[in-house]
GROMACS .gro file of C-alpha atoms in nm:
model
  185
    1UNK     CA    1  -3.251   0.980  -4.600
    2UNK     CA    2  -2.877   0.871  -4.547
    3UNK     CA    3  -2.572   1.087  -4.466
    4UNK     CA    4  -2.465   0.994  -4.830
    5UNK     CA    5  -2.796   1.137  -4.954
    6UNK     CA    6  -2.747   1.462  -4.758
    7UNK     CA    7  -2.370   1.479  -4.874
    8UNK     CA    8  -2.476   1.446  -5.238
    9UNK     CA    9  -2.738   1.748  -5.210
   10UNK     CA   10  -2.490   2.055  -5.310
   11UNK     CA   11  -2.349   1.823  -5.608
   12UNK     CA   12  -2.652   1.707  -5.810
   13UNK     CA   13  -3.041   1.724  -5.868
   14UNK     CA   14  -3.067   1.356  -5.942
   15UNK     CA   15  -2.983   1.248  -5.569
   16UNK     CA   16  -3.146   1.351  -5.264
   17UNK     CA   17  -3.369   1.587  -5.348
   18UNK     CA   18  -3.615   1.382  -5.542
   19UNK     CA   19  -3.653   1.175  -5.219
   20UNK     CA   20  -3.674   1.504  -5.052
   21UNK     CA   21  -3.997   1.628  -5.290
   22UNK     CA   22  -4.119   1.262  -5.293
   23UNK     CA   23  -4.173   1.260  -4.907
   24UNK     CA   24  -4.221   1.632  -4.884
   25UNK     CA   25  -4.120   1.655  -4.500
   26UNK     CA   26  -4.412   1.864  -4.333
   27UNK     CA   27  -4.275   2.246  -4.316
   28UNK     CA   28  -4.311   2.334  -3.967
   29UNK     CA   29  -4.180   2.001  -3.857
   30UNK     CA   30  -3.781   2.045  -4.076
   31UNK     CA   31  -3.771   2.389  -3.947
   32UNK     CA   32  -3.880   2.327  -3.581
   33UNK     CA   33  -3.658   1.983  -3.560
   34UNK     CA   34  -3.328   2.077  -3.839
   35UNK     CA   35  -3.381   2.460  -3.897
   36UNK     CA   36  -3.429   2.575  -3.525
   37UNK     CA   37  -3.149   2.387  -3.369
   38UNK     CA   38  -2.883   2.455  -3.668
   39UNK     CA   39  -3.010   2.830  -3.650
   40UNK     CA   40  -2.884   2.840  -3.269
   41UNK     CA   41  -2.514   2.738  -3.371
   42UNK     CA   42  -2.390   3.091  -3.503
   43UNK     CA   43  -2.556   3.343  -3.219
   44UNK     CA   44  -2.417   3.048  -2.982
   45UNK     CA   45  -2.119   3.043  -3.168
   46UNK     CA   46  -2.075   3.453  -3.168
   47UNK     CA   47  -2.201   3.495  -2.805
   48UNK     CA   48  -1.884   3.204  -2.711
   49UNK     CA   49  -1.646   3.389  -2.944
   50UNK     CA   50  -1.697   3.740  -2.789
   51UNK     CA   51  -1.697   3.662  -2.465
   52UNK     CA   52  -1.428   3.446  -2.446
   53UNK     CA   53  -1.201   3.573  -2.717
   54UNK     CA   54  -1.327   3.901  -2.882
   55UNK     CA   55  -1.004   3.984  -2.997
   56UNK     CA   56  -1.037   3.674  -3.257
   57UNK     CA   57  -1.314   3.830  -3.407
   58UNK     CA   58  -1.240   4.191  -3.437
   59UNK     CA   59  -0.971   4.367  -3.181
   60UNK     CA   60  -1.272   4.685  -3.147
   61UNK     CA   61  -1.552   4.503  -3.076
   62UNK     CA   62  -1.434   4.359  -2.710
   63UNK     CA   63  -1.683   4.592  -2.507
   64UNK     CA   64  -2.005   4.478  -2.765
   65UNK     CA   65  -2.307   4.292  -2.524
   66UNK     CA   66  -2.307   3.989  -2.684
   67UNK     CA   67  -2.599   3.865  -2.563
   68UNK     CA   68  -2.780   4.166  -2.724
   69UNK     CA   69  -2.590   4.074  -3.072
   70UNK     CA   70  -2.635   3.714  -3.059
   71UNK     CA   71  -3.027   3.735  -3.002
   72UNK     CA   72  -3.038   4.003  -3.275
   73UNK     CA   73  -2.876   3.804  -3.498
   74UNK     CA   74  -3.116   3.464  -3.442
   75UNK     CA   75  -3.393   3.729  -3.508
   76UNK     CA   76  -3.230   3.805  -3.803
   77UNK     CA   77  -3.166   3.493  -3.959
   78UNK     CA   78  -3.518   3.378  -3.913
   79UNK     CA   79  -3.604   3.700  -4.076
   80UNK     CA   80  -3.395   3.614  -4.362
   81UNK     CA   81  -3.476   3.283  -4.360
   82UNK     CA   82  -3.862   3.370  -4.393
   83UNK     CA   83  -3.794   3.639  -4.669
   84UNK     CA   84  -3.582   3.426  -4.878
   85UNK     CA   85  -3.853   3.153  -4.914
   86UNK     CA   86  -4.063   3.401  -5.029
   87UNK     CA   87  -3.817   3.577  -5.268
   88UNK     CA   88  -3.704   3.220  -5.395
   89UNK     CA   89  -4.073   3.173  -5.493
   90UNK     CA   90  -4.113   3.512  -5.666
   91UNK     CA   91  -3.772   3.512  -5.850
   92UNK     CA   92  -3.874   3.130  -5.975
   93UNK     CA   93  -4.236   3.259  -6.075
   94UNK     CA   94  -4.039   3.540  -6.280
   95UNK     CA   95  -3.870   3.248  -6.416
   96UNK     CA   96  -4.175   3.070  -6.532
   97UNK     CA   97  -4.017   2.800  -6.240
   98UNK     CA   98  -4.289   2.628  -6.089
   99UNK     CA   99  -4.144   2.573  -5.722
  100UNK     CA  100  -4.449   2.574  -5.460
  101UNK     CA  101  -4.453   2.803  -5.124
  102UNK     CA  102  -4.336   2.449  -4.968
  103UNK     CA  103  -4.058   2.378  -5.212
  104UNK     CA  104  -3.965   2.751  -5.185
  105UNK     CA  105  -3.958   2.764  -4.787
  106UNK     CA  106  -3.785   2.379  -4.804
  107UNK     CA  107  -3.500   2.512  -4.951
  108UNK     CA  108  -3.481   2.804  -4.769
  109UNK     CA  109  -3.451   2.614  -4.469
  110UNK     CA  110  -3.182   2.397  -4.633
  111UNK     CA  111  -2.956   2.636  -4.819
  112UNK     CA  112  -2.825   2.788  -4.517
  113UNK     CA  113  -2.748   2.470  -4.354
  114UNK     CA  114  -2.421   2.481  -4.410
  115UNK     CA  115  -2.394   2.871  -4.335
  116UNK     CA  116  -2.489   2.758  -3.983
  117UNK     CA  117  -2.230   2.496  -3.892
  118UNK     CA  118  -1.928   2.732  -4.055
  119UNK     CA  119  -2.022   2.924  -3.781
  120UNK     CA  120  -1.805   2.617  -3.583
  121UNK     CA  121  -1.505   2.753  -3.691
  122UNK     CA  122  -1.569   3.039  -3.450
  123UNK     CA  123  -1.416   2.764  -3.210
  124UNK     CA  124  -1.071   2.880  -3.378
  125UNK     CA  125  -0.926   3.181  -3.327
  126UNK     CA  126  -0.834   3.335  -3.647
  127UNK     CA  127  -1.010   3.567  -3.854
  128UNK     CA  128  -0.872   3.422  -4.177
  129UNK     CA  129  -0.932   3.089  -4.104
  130UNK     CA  130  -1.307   3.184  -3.979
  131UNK     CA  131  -1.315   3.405  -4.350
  132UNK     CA  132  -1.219   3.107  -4.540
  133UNK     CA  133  -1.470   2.878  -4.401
  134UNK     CA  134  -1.744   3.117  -4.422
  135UNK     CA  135  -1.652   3.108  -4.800
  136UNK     CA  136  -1.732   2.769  -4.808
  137UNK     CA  137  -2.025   2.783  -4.659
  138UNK     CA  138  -2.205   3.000  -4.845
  139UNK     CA  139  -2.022   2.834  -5.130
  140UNK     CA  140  -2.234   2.477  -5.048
  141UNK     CA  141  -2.488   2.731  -4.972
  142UNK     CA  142  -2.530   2.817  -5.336
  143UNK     CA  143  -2.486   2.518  -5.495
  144UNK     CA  144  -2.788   2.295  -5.238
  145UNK     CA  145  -2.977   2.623  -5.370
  146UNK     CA  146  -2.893   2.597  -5.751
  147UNK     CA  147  -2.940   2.207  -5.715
  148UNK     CA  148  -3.270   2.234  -5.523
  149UNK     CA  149  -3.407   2.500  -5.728
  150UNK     CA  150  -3.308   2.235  -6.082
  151UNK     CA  151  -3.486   1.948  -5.843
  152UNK     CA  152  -3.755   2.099  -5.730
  153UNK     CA  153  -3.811   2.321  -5.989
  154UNK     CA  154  -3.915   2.055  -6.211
  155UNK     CA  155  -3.730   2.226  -6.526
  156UNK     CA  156  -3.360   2.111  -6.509
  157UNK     CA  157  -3.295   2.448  -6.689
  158UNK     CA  158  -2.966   2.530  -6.567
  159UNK     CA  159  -2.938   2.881  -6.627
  160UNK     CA  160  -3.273   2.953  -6.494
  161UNK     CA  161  -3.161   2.812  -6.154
  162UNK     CA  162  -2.826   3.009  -6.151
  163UNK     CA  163  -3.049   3.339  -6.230
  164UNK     CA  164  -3.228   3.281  -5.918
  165UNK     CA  165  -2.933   3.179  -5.697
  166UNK     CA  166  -2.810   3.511  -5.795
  167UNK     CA  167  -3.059   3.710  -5.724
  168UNK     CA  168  -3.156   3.505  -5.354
  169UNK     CA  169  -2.799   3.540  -5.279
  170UNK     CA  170  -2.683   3.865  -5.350
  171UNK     CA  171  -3.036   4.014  -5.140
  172UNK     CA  172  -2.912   3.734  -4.854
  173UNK     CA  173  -2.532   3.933  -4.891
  174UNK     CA  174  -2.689   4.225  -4.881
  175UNK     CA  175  -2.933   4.130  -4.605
  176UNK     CA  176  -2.589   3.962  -4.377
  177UNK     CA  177  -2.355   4.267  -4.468
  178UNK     CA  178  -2.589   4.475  -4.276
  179UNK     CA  179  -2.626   4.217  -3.992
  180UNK     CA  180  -2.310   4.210  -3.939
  181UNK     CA  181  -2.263   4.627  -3.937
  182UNK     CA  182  -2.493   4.609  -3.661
  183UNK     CA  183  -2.340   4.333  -3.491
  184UNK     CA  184  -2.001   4.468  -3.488
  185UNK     CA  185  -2.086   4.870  -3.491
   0.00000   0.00000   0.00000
């Protein structure tokens, strides 16, 4: 798959993914080789950032070990990352969506994609600027999940798919709000 494949992913169901379910990449291969290494970026990215500049991220959390929070929060995103392919798969069998336990754990592993590499803008230090492109990251979050779920969903049923991005997202808010409490308690 090209870069203009990969770019087109958040915008439509007709590009992308149905090379994506055609070749069906083996699981444990896209999250070992793509997942993995993009999941290191925002405890990296939070470990750098506290220990070189907590003040940019919140003037009371200088004296956190950020070694503790970063390797709590890698736990925790694979912990999400795990329970959201399963919730993605329940919420689309509510649905009457037939999405498989590989489609479902596929697009687990590639909604948060880019999630992961907003957590670059750590490199800048400004809490509005880092707030504004954490918006758009879970912004192209939702739409590569409403797109993949129309995709590989096999029912283009639009409203369907936005039901379920609302209901994967708002347990993955809930499930990051309380990351973060514990990361910056």
């Amino acid at each position: 798959m090209d870069l203009i494949s990969l770019a087109r992913l958040p915008l439509t169901a007709e590009e992308g993914w149905p090379e994506l379910a055609r070749r069906r990449p083996a699981l444990h291969q896209y999250l070992l080789l793509v997942a993995l290494p993009l999941s290191l970026l925002p405890p990296a990215m939070l470990y750098l950032a506290g220990t070189h500049d907590p003040e940019a991220i919140l003037r009371w959390a200088q004296h956190k070990d950020w070694t503790e929070v970063a390797v709590v929060f890698f736990l925790a995103e694979w912990a999400t990352l795990l329970g959201m392919g399963w919730l993605i798969r329940q919420a689309a069998a509510t649905y009457s969506l037939s999405i498989d336990y590989h489609g479902a754990y596929l697009l687990a592993g590639i909604a948060p994609v880019p999630m992961w590499l907003s957590s670059l803008g750590l490199l800048i230090p400004s809490l509005w600027t880092n707030a504004l492109i954490s918006a758009l990251g879970l912004g192209l979050a939702c739409a590569l999940m409403y797109q993949g779920l129309k995709a590989l969903g096999r029912r283009r049923e639009e409203i369907v798919a936005a039901s379920i991005v609302h209901i994967v997202i708002g347990v993955g808010l809930i499930a990051w709000a309380l990351l973060l409490v514990f990361a910056f308690d």
